[in-house]
Short mmCIF file of C-alpha atoms and ligand atoms in Angstrom, two decimals:
data_model
loop_
_atom_site.label_atom_id
_atom_site.label_comp_id
_atom_site.label_asym_id
_atom_site.label_seq_id
_atom_site.Cartn_x
_atom_site.Cartn_y
_atom_site.Cartn_z
CA UNK A 1 -0.37 0.00 0.12
CA UNK A 2 1.03 3.54 -1.01
CA UNK A 3 1.13 6.28 1.66
CA UNK A 4 -0.60 8.97 0.19
CA UNK A 5 1.91 12.35 2.76
CA UNK A 6 0.04 15.46 0.89
CA UNK A 7 2.46 18.15 2.23
CA UNK A 8 1.38 21.24 4.65
CA UNK A 9 1.84 24.84 3.59
CA UNK A 10 4.39 26.83 5.00
CA UNK A 11 3.64 27.66 8.42
CA UNK A 12 5.31 29.36 11.70
CA UNK A 13 4.25 27.88 15.08
CA UNK A 14 5.92 28.67 17.90
CA UNK A 15 5.36 26.90 20.90
CA UNK A 16 3.98 28.49 24.04
CA UNK A 17 5.47 26.13 27.13
CA UNK A 18 8.39 24.75 24.22
CA UNK A 19 10.25 23.40 27.28
CA UNK A 20 7.75 21.68 28.95
CA UNK A 21 7.17 17.57 29.21
CA UNK A 22 3.52 18.08 26.22
CA UNK A 23 6.84 19.50 24.06
CA UNK A 24 9.77 17.20 24.44
CA UNK A 25 6.96 13.99 24.94
CA UNK A 26 4.63 14.56 22.16
CA UNK A 27 4.74 17.79 20.42
CA UNK A 28 8.75 17.75 19.04
CA UNK A 29 8.74 14.66 18.15
CA UNK A 30 5.42 14.48 16.55
CA UNK A 31 6.75 17.28 14.63
CA UNK A 32 9.90 15.61 13.58
CA UNK A 33 7.94 12.29 12.35
CA UNK A 34 6.03 14.27 10.16
CA UNK A 35 9.43 16.55 9.17
CA UNK A 36 11.29 13.30 8.29
CA UNK A 37 7.67 11.63 6.42
CA UNK A 38 8.04 14.51 4.20
CA UNK A 39 5.06 16.36 5.42
CA UNK A 40 6.89 19.62 6.40
CA UNK A 41 8.16 22.36 4.35
CA UNK A 42 11.34 22.84 4.55
CA UNK A 43 10.93 26.19 5.12
CA UNK A 44 8.70 26.11 8.06
CA UNK A 45 9.88 27.31 11.24
CA UNK A 46 9.49 25.96 14.84
CA UNK A 47 9.93 28.33 18.08
CA UNK A 48 10.33 27.36 21.11
CA UNK A 49 8.98 30.17 23.75
CA UNK A 50 9.08 29.62 27.21
CA UNK A 51 10.99 31.60 30.62
CA UNK A 52 14.09 29.27 30.28
CA UNK A 53 17.32 30.86 29.83
CA UNK A 54 18.19 29.47 26.42
CA UNK A 55 19.02 30.54 23.06
CA UNK A 56 18.66 29.04 19.78
CA UNK A 57 22.00 26.55 20.20
CA UNK A 58 20.56 25.75 23.71
CA UNK A 59 17.27 25.27 22.66
CA UNK A 60 18.47 23.17 19.55
CA UNK A 61 20.11 20.57 22.65
CA UNK A 62 17.22 20.60 24.44
CA UNK A 63 15.34 19.33 21.13
CA UNK A 64 17.67 16.68 19.87
CA UNK A 65 17.63 14.79 23.40
CA UNK A 66 14.02 15.00 23.60
CA UNK A 67 13.79 13.80 20.68
CA UNK A 68 16.63 10.68 21.10
CA UNK A 69 14.62 10.00 24.56
CA UNK A 70 11.06 9.45 22.82
CA UNK A 71 11.61 8.12 19.30
CA UNK A 72 13.50 4.80 18.88
CA UNK A 73 17.00 5.14 16.99
CA UNK A 74 15.58 3.70 14.19
CA UNK A 75 13.39 6.66 13.92
CA UNK A 76 15.78 9.36 13.65
CA UNK A 77 19.23 9.72 11.78
CA UNK A 78 21.98 12.05 12.33
CA UNK A 79 20.83 14.12 9.04
CA UNK A 80 17.60 14.09 8.97
CA UNK A 81 17.35 15.23 13.03
CA UNK A 82 20.34 18.57 11.52
CA UNK A 83 17.44 19.61 8.69
CA UNK A 84 15.41 19.38 11.59
CA UNK A 85 16.87 21.81 13.78
CA UNK A 86 18.08 24.13 11.26
CA UNK A 87 13.58 24.84 11.44
CA UNK A 88 13.89 25.38 15.12
CA UNK A 89 14.77 28.98 16.91
CA UNK A 90 13.71 29.94 20.64
CA UNK A 91 12.23 33.57 22.46
CA UNK A 92 12.79 33.48 25.83
CA UNK A 93 9.80 34.87 27.00
CA UNK A 94 7.72 36.01 30.14
CA UNK A 95 4.13 34.92 28.97
CA UNK A 96 3.04 37.28 31.86
CA UNK A 97 5.41 40.18 31.69
CA UNK A 98 6.82 41.71 28.83
CA UNK A 99 9.45 40.45 27.91
CA UNK A 100 10.79 38.69 24.60
CA UNK A 101 6.79 39.60 23.03
CA UNK A 102 8.97 42.05 20.23
CA UNK A 103 11.72 39.53 19.51
CA UNK A 104 8.90 37.25 18.99
CA UNK A 105 6.84 39.55 16.73
CA UNK A 106 10.05 39.92 14.49
CA UNK A 107 10.55 36.71 13.59
CA UNK A 108 6.26 36.47 12.57
CA UNK A 109 6.53 36.14 8.49
CA UNK A 110 3.30 37.27 6.61
CA UNK A 111 3.31 35.22 3.96
CA UNK A 112 2.77 31.45 6.12
CA UNK A 113 0.52 30.05 8.09
CA UNK A 114 0.49 31.40 11.74
CA UNK A 115 0.00 29.25 14.40
CA UNK A 116 0.34 29.36 18.92
CA UNK A 117 0.04 26.18 20.72
CA UNK A 118 -0.61 27.13 23.87
CA UNK A 119 0.89 24.26 25.94
CA UNK A 120 1.09 25.61 29.18
CA UNK A 121 -1.21 26.18 32.31
CA UNK A 122 -5.11 26.98 31.70
CA UNK A 123 -4.17 30.56 33.83
CA UNK A 124 -1.97 31.57 31.57
CA UNK A 125 -4.34 31.33 28.16
CA UNK A 126 -5.44 34.53 28.71
CA UNK A 127 -2.11 36.58 29.40
CA UNK A 128 -0.59 34.60 26.02
CA UNK A 129 -4.39 35.66 23.92
CA UNK A 130 -3.78 39.06 24.89
CA UNK A 131 -0.13 39.67 24.63
CA UNK A 132 -0.45 38.20 21.10
CA UNK A 133 -3.04 40.77 20.19
CA UNK A 134 -1.53 43.72 22.27
CA UNK A 135 2.18 43.51 20.76
CA UNK A 136 0.00 42.83 17.02
CA UNK A 137 1.96 39.57 16.70
CA UNK A 138 -1.24 36.98 15.86
CA UNK A 139 -2.99 37.87 12.48
CA UNK A 140 -6.95 37.27 11.88
CA UNK A 141 -5.99 34.08 10.46
CA UNK A 142 -3.67 33.24 12.79
CA UNK A 143 -4.48 29.78 14.57
CA UNK A 144 -4.24 28.86 18.41
CA UNK A 145 -4.23 25.75 19.95
CA UNK A 146 -4.98 25.03 23.31
CA UNK A 147 -4.88 21.67 25.57
CA UNK A 148 -6.96 19.91 28.13
CA UNK A 149 -7.74 20.27 30.99
CA UNK A 150 -9.88 22.69 29.50
CA UNK A 151 -11.54 24.56 32.87
CA UNK A 152 -12.13 22.60 35.96
CA UNK A 153 -15.94 22.84 35.57
CA UNK A 154 -18.65 24.35 33.81
CA UNK A 155 -18.01 28.24 35.66
CA UNK A 156 -14.28 28.10 34.34
CA UNK A 157 -14.53 26.80 31.58
CA UNK A 158 -17.06 29.55 30.42
CA UNK A 159 -14.21 31.98 32.16
CA UNK A 160 -11.84 30.09 29.61
CA UNK A 161 -13.36 30.64 26.25
CA UNK A 162 -14.80 34.03 27.01
CA UNK A 163 -11.03 35.15 27.84
CA UNK A 164 -9.90 33.43 24.21
CA UNK A 165 -13.04 34.79 22.36
CA UNK A 166 -12.00 38.66 23.26
CA UNK A 167 -8.83 38.04 21.08
CA UNK A 168 -9.23 35.33 18.90
CA UNK A 169 -12.84 33.73 16.61
CA UNK A 170 -14.22 30.24 17.30
CA UNK A 171 -12.66 29.46 14.13
CA UNK A 172 -9.28 30.16 14.92
CA UNK A 173 -8.87 28.18 18.35
CA UNK A 174 -8.40 24.40 18.39
CA UNK A 175 -8.91 22.77 21.23
CA UNK A 176 -7.20 19.28 21.60
CA UNK A 177 -9.15 16.26 22.85
CA UNK A 178 -5.96 13.77 21.60
CA UNK A 179 -8.40 11.18 21.68
CA UNK A 180 -9.81 12.45 18.71
CA UNK A 181 -6.95 12.03 17.08
CA UNK A 182 -6.23 8.38 17.12
CA UNK A 183 -6.35 6.46 14.09
CA UNK A 184 -8.74 3.85 15.51
CA UNK A 185 -10.75 6.65 17.04
CA UNK A 186 -11.74 8.47 13.61
CA UNK A 187 -11.93 4.81 12.36
CA UNK A 188 -15.18 4.79 14.42
CA UNK A 189 -16.16 7.22 11.97
CA UNK A 190 -15.25 5.50 8.83
CA UNK A 191 -16.76 2.08 10.17
CA UNK A 192 -19.87 3.93 10.87
CA UNK A 193 -19.93 6.32 8.29
CA UNK A 194 -18.88 4.73 5.15
CA UNK A 195 -20.23 1.33 5.30
CA UNK A 196 -24.05 0.30 4.73
CA UNK A 197 -23.55 -2.85 7.21
CA UNK A 198 -23.56 -1.45 10.43
CA UNK A 199 -26.36 1.25 10.43
CA UNK A 200 -29.49 -0.18 10.03
CA UNK A 201 -28.00 -2.41 13.48
CA UNK A 202 -26.95 0.49 15.02
CA UNK A 203 -29.42 1.55 17.19
CA UNK A 204 -31.46 0.43 20.94
CA UNK A 205 -33.67 -1.87 18.41
CA UNK A 206 -30.83 -4.57 17.96
CA UNK A 207 -27.90 -3.13 20.11
CA UNK A 208 -28.24 -4.08 23.81
CA UNK A 209 -25.71 -1.83 25.55
CA UNK A 210 -22.48 -0.65 24.65
CA UNK A 211 -19.20 -1.32 27.19
CA UNK A 212 -16.29 1.37 26.83
CA UNK A 213 -13.35 0.53 28.73
CA UNK A 214 -10.26 2.93 28.47
CA UNK A 215 -8.01 1.07 31.14
CA UNK A 216 -4.11 1.87 32.30
CA UNK A 217 -1.79 0.15 34.03
CA UNK A 218 0.32 3.00 34.84
CA UNK A 219 -0.91 5.15 39.02
CA UNK A 220 -0.60 8.69 38.77
CA UNK A 221 2.59 9.09 38.41
CA UNK A 222 4.58 12.35 38.42
CA UNK A 223 1.30 14.33 38.36
CA UNK A 224 -0.34 13.76 41.35
CA UNK A 225 -0.70 17.33 41.97
CA UNK A 226 -3.04 18.17 39.10
CA UNK A 227 -4.38 14.65 38.76
CA UNK A 228 -5.49 14.77 42.52
CA UNK A 229 -7.73 18.07 41.49
CA UNK A 230 -9.47 16.35 38.77
CA UNK A 231 -9.67 12.32 38.99
CA UNK A 232 -11.52 10.01 36.41
CA UNK A 233 -14.06 12.03 35.88
CA UNK A 234 -12.72 15.07 34.86
CA UNK A 235 -9.62 13.92 33.92
CA UNK A 236 -10.83 11.09 31.68
CA UNK A 237 -14.71 10.79 31.45
CA UNK A 238 -15.38 14.78 30.63
CA UNK A 239 -13.37 14.30 27.76
CA UNK A 240 -12.31 11.87 26.71
CA UNK A 241 -14.24 9.00 26.85
CA UNK A 242 -17.15 11.48 26.35
CA UNK A 243 -15.90 12.47 22.66
CA UNK A 244 -15.88 8.42 22.66
CA UNK A 245 -19.72 8.20 23.62
CA UNK A 246 -20.31 10.66 20.87
CA UNK A 247 -18.68 9.49 17.98
CA UNK A 248 -20.58 5.93 18.73
CA UNK A 249 -23.85 7.85 19.46
CA UNK A 250 -23.74 10.64 16.88
CA UNK A 251 -26.28 10.78 13.71
CA UNK A 252 -24.50 11.08 10.27
CA UNK A 253 -23.26 14.11 9.84
CA UNK A 254 -24.70 15.97 6.27
CA UNK A 255 -20.95 15.92 5.40
CA UNK A 256 -17.57 15.33 6.79
CA UNK A 257 -17.20 19.25 8.09
CA UNK A 258 -15.79 20.34 11.44
CA UNK A 259 -19.13 22.00 12.42
CA UNK A 260 -21.65 19.94 10.88
CA UNK A 261 -19.71 16.46 12.84
CA UNK A 262 -19.54 18.39 15.72
CA UNK A 263 -23.24 19.89 15.59
CA UNK A 264 -24.12 16.40 15.74
CA UNK A 265 -21.84 15.46 18.81
CA UNK A 266 -23.25 18.19 19.96
CA UNK A 267 -26.70 17.16 20.41
CA UNK A 268 -25.69 13.36 21.88
CA UNK A 269 -23.66 15.51 24.64
CA UNK A 270 -27.21 17.76 24.74
CA UNK A 271 -29.35 13.74 25.42
CA UNK A 272 -27.03 12.74 28.30
CA UNK A 273 -29.50 11.92 31.00
CA UNK A 274 -28.09 12.95 34.48
CA UNK A 275 -26.46 9.88 36.13
CA UNK A 276 -28.00 8.72 39.09
CA UNK A 277 -25.48 8.12 42.14
CA UNK A 278 -26.42 4.97 42.13
CA UNK A 279 -25.24 4.26 38.19
CA UNK A 280 -21.64 5.61 39.14
CA UNK A 281 -19.30 3.48 40.98
CA UNK A 282 -15.72 5.35 42.17
CA UNK A 283 -12.35 3.42 43.21
CA UNK A 284 -8.81 4.09 44.83
CA UNK A 285 -6.40 1.63 44.21
CA UNK A 286 -4.37 0.26 46.53
CA UNK A 287 -0.61 0.19 47.31
CA UNK A 288 0.73 -3.11 45.03
CA UNK A 289 3.75 -5.36 45.24
CA UNK A 290 5.98 -2.85 44.22
CA UNK A 291 3.37 0.18 44.46
CA UNK A 292 2.52 2.49 46.44
CA UNK A 293 -1.20 3.54 47.39
CA UNK A 294 -3.06 6.16 45.59
CA UNK A 295 -2.98 8.69 48.57
CA UNK A 296 0.96 8.01 48.61
CA UNK A 297 1.48 8.54 45.22
CA UNK A 298 -0.17 12.15 45.72
CA UNK A 299 0.74 12.88 48.82
CA UNK A 300 -2.75 13.45 50.27
CA UNK A 301 -3.54 10.57 53.05
CA UNK A 302 -7.10 11.43 53.54
CA UNK A 303 -7.72 12.06 49.50
CA UNK A 304 -11.33 11.45 47.94
CA UNK A 305 -10.52 11.46 44.12
CA UNK A 306 -11.19 8.53 42.20
CA UNK A 307 -8.40 6.89 39.80
CA UNK A 308 -11.65 4.35 38.84
CA UNK A 309 -14.51 5.39 37.65
CA UNK A 310 -17.66 3.00 36.51
CA UNK A 311 -21.13 4.40 35.16
CA UNK A 312 -23.98 3.51 33.38
CA UNK A 313 -24.96 6.37 30.73
CA UNK A 314 -28.53 6.69 28.78
CA UNK A 315 -28.60 8.78 26.17
CA UNK A 316 -32.29 9.84 25.71
CA UNK A 317 -33.14 10.23 22.03
CA UNK A 318 -35.17 7.98 19.16
CA UNK A 319 -31.97 6.02 18.74
CA UNK A 320 -30.73 4.90 21.37
CA UNK A 321 -33.31 5.54 24.49
CA UNK A 322 -33.05 2.04 26.28
CA UNK A 323 -29.65 0.83 25.22
CA UNK A 324 -27.14 1.60 28.33
CA UNK A 325 -23.65 2.88 27.49
CA UNK A 326 -21.29 1.11 30.42
CA UNK A 327 -17.97 3.24 30.46
CA UNK A 328 -14.97 2.43 33.07
CA UNK A 329 -11.80 3.97 33.46
CA UNK A 330 -9.08 3.30 36.09
CA UNK A 331 -5.58 3.73 36.54
CA UNK A 332 -3.46 0.44 37.79
CA UNK A 333 -5.79 -2.16 36.81
CA UNK A 334 -4.62 -5.17 35.53
CA UNK A 335 -3.99 -4.59 31.83
CA UNK A 336 -3.64 -1.40 29.60
CA UNK A 337 -6.19 -1.95 26.68
CA UNK A 338 -8.86 0.46 25.20
CA UNK A 339 -11.84 -1.01 23.60
CA UNK A 340 -15.46 -0.31 23.00
CA UNK A 341 -18.06 -3.26 22.79
CA UNK A 342 -20.91 -2.68 21.32
CA UNK A 343 -23.14 -6.13 22.31
CA UNK A 344 -26.17 -6.72 19.80
CA UNK A 345 -29.36 -8.44 21.11
CA UNK A 346 -29.99 -12.19 21.13
CA UNK A 347 -32.33 -13.48 18.61
CA UNK A 348 -35.44 -13.00 19.05
CA UNK A 349 -35.92 -16.40 19.18
CA UNK A 350 -33.82 -19.25 18.98
CA UNK A 351 -34.10 -22.18 16.61
CA UNK A 352 -31.65 -24.49 17.82
CA UNK A 353 -32.70 -25.29 21.27
CA UNK A 354 -29.34 -27.02 21.76
CA UNK A 355 -27.64 -23.91 21.77
CA UNK A 356 -25.45 -22.67 24.26
CA UNK A 357 -25.83 -19.55 27.11
CA UNK A 358 -24.05 -16.35 26.46
CA UNK A 359 -23.94 -15.59 22.27
CA UNK A 360 -24.86 -12.13 21.30
CA UNK A 361 -22.71 -10.51 18.56
CA UNK A 362 -20.19 -8.26 19.44
CA UNK A 363 -18.23 -5.49 17.31
CA UNK A 364 -15.51 -4.77 19.46
CA UNK A 365 -13.18 -2.18 18.18
CA UNK A 366 -9.37 -1.74 19.68
CA UNK A 367 -8.14 1.36 20.20
CA UNK A 368 -4.45 0.77 21.36
CA UNK A 369 -3.29 -1.66 22.14
CA UNK A 370 -3.21 -4.08 18.56
CA UNK A 371 -5.78 -1.57 16.74
CA UNK A 372 -8.65 -3.77 15.08
CA UNK A 373 -12.13 -4.83 15.42
CA UNK A 374 -13.49 -7.89 15.69
CA UNK A 375 -16.70 -9.21 15.04
CA UNK A 376 -18.02 -12.21 17.28
CA UNK A 377 -20.10 -14.21 15.42
CA UNK A 378 -22.01 -18.26 15.81
CA UNK A 379 -21.31 -20.31 13.41
CA UNK A 380 -22.10 -23.93 13.65
CA UNK A 381 -19.40 -26.06 15.29
CA UNK A 382 -18.03 -28.41 12.89
CA UNK A 383 -18.39 -32.04 12.06
CA UNK A 384 -21.21 -34.90 12.56
CA UNK A 385 -23.66 -34.84 15.36
CA UNK A 386 -26.47 -32.13 15.25
CA UNK A 387 -26.51 -29.03 14.91
CA UNK A 388 -23.99 -27.34 17.32
CA UNK A 389 -22.88 -23.49 17.43
CA UNK A 390 -20.03 -21.65 18.51
CA UNK A 391 -18.61 -18.40 18.92
CA UNK A 392 -15.75 -17.11 16.47
CA UNK A 393 -14.70 -14.21 16.02
CA UNK A 394 -14.05 -12.28 12.97
CA UNK A 395 -10.66 -10.66 13.62
CA UNK A 396 -9.44 -8.49 11.86
CA UNK A 397 -6.04 -6.16 13.08
CA UNK A 398 -5.00 -3.03 11.72
CA UNK A 399 -1.18 -3.92 11.51
CA UNK A 400 -1.87 -7.60 9.82
CA UNK A 401 -4.65 -5.92 7.42
CA UNK A 402 -2.54 -3.13 6.31
CA UNK A 403 1.10 -4.40 6.06
CA UNK A 404 3.86 -1.68 6.97
CA UNK A 405 1.33 1.02 6.93
CA UNK A 406 -1.18 -0.49 9.85
CA UNK A 407 1.74 -1.47 12.20
CA UNK A 408 3.21 2.26 11.76
CA UNK A 409 0.11 4.08 13.17
CA UNK A 410 0.67 7.87 14.02
CA UNK A 411 0.79 9.16 17.14
CA UNK A 412 -2.32 11.21 17.66
CA UNK A 413 -0.20 14.43 17.87
CA UNK A 414 1.13 14.14 14.55
CA UNK A 415 -2.39 13.83 13.08
CA UNK A 416 -3.93 16.57 14.93
CA UNK A 417 -0.55 19.34 14.48
CA UNK A 418 -1.16 18.75 11.12
CA UNK A 419 -4.70 19.52 11.29
CA UNK A 420 -4.01 22.71 12.82
CA UNK A 421 -1.89 23.63 9.93
CA UNK A 422 -3.87 22.07 7.55
CA UNK A 423 -6.87 24.26 8.91
CA UNK A 424 -9.22 21.71 9.72
CA UNK A 425 -11.03 21.93 12.89
CA UNK A 426 -13.05 18.40 12.61
CA UNK A 427 -10.80 16.47 15.13
CA UNK A 428 -11.26 19.71 17.57
CA UNK A 429 -13.70 20.30 20.58
CA UNK A 430 -15.48 23.08 19.47
CA UNK A 431 -16.51 25.58 22.51
CA UNK A 432 -20.09 25.11 23.12
CA UNK A 433 -19.55 20.92 23.21
CA UNK A 434 -16.76 21.67 26.32
CA UNK A 435 -19.42 23.53 27.83
CA UNK A 436 -21.95 20.88 27.45
CA UNK A 437 -19.86 18.34 29.00
CA UNK A 438 -19.56 20.50 32.02
CA UNK A 439 -22.85 21.19 32.38
CA UNK A 440 -23.22 17.05 32.34
CA UNK A 441 -20.29 16.72 34.15
CA UNK A 442 -20.96 19.39 37.04
CA UNK A 443 -24.24 18.02 39.20
CA UNK A 444 -22.33 14.17 39.71
CA UNK A 445 -19.61 15.91 41.27
CA UNK A 446 -20.79 18.01 43.37
CA UNK A 447 -23.78 15.33 44.09
CA UNK A 448 -20.56 13.80 45.70
CA UNK A 449 -19.20 16.49 47.32
CA UNK A 450 -22.59 17.15 48.88
CA UNK A 451 -22.47 13.54 49.83
CA UNK A 452 -18.89 12.89 51.18
CA UNK A 453 -18.73 9.72 48.70
CA UNK A 454 -15.26 8.24 49.44
CA UNK A 455 -14.11 6.01 47.03
CA UNK A 456 -13.70 2.51 47.44
CA UNK A 457 -10.71 0.58 47.80
CA UNK A 458 -9.16 -1.82 44.58
CA UNK A 459 -6.15 -3.80 44.45
CA UNK A 460 -3.53 -2.78 42.12
CA UNK A 461 -3.41 -4.79 38.92
CA UNK A 462 -6.82 -5.83 39.61
CA UNK A 463 -10.22 -4.55 37.09
CA UNK A 464 -11.55 -2.68 39.73
CA UNK A 465 -13.25 -2.66 42.77
CA UNK A 466 -16.02 -5.05 43.28
CA UNK A 467 -19.32 -3.06 43.39
CA UNK A 468 -18.47 -1.72 39.51
CA UNK A 469 -19.25 -5.75 38.74
CA UNK A 470 -22.78 -5.08 39.90
CA UNK A 471 -23.26 -2.13 37.85
CA UNK A 472 -24.00 -4.34 35.19
CA UNK A 473 -25.05 -7.55 37.41
CA UNK A 474 -27.90 -6.02 38.25
CA UNK A 475 -28.93 -5.52 34.98
CA UNK A 476 -28.12 -9.52 34.03
CA UNK A 477 -24.77 -7.78 31.86
CA UNK A 478 -21.32 -8.88 33.06
CA UNK A 479 -18.19 -6.53 32.11
CA UNK A 480 -15.80 -7.46 29.49
CA UNK A 481 -12.30 -9.05 30.61
CA UNK A 482 -9.35 -6.52 31.50
CA UNK A 483 -6.63 -8.33 28.69
CA UNK A 484 -4.50 -6.99 25.96
C1 BG6 B 501 -4.02 11.84 29.12
C2 BG6 B 501 -4.83 11.75 31.23
O1 BG6 B 501 -5.83 12.99 29.17
O2 BG6 B 501 -4.65 10.69 28.85
C3 BG6 B 501 -4.14 10.68 31.19
O3 BG6 B 501 -4.79 13.23 31.72
C4 BG6 B 501 -3.94 9.21 30.62
O4 BG6 B 501 -3.96 10.88 32.85
C5 BG6 B 501 -3.88 10.13 29.08
O5 BG6 B 501 -2.89 8.76 30.97
C6 BG6 B 501 -4.15 8.16 28.38
O6 BG6 B 501 -3.94 9.04 27.39
P1 BG6 B 501 -3.42 7.18 26.30
O7 BG6 B 501 -3.81 7.66 25.44
O8 BG6 B 501 -2.15 6.73 26.65
O9 BG6 B 501 -4.38 6.34 26.19
#
């Protein structure tokens, strides 16, 4: 299969927070990979902007180290790295003061795409937006990229939207949810809207329930201070899982156009029902043999923040009324796996009296690792001796089906950053979408706070708290195994 790389237009990309963790881990390696793929023109300029006392040479060394740390050696020849570094510059800058902004203005060129990546704490968004405007740096067609967390609740998200809107139009703002950049997440749309096969079955009429699992084996790592203020609900459900729900549940947009797609997603969020306290289980991991407990990880013995959440969510519209979506996500679980399972109803009447118990068709879409799809179907067990049924998987691993191209799945950031340069907002969240997501999330969190709810403890390396099993059992359903 021939990979088609269409170069983007020349651009200047300023990374505020250019020496930060995200820049090192994701933004710079992703830019480099796109550069090597031939997608970034040689005359593009990547400007790191941060407080650190560095000059151009110092920052280039920083970038080279980041590439060495986060990309395998096979992906970076010294020649490619040297060519890439030629396009890298640095500005020492004070986001809340005046230093550096004039220099940034001097570097700005008019004849190319202009993008500003706000890889900084949200508390700095307003200050940076205001300076880009006041110093006459950003043009009216400039693009800005902002990261999550986009607010802590509805009120703070509104304040952030307002701060950005004072200087930039919505069409200029690219709010990243990196899940939307994952290949398999985009595949959800391809599977649904490029095949006739699934659409007639894609509703409460034929789907019993939908299960979305995003399980991680890692703990909160060095992000304890942030995470303890957020918890799984704010960190994963309000954004990533919500986006997955939207892509599964949305109606077909009239075209693959940013606002058409986002309008449809927004309707799903509006149709989400309030979630009762009985429909949620929160958990917090215990210490494992070699790992600390959540409370130790965040350095807060009294923490009531959840590192795990399982919930039953209902969508009140014609398509989905009666088909629950069960969501679960957590840290320090048994395996790292993200999977969406569409569990179809059983046949209305079984003509095979010897048939075995559970035999629903399941379409499982594996987001990571081993990206692919499996459709479980019932067939006759081979051989004479009656009509015995067995379940077999129709299994498609993208790596196998697509060869080298399927094996080399680009990082979500590669796709998303190139979309910013191309000026395509389809895979970015619109302001109203983020606010609607918070409007649904806020009452749930407030409910816990009012009730003084404490998460159940679960063993490190397990599937989460026992109580989460009940969430399914009482509906006569069961979770799928968490396994790679
Ligand atoms: C981030 C969360 O947005 O997504 C992290 O803040 C989480 O807590 C991460 O670990 C998961 O992303 P991925 O791409 O590894 O599934």
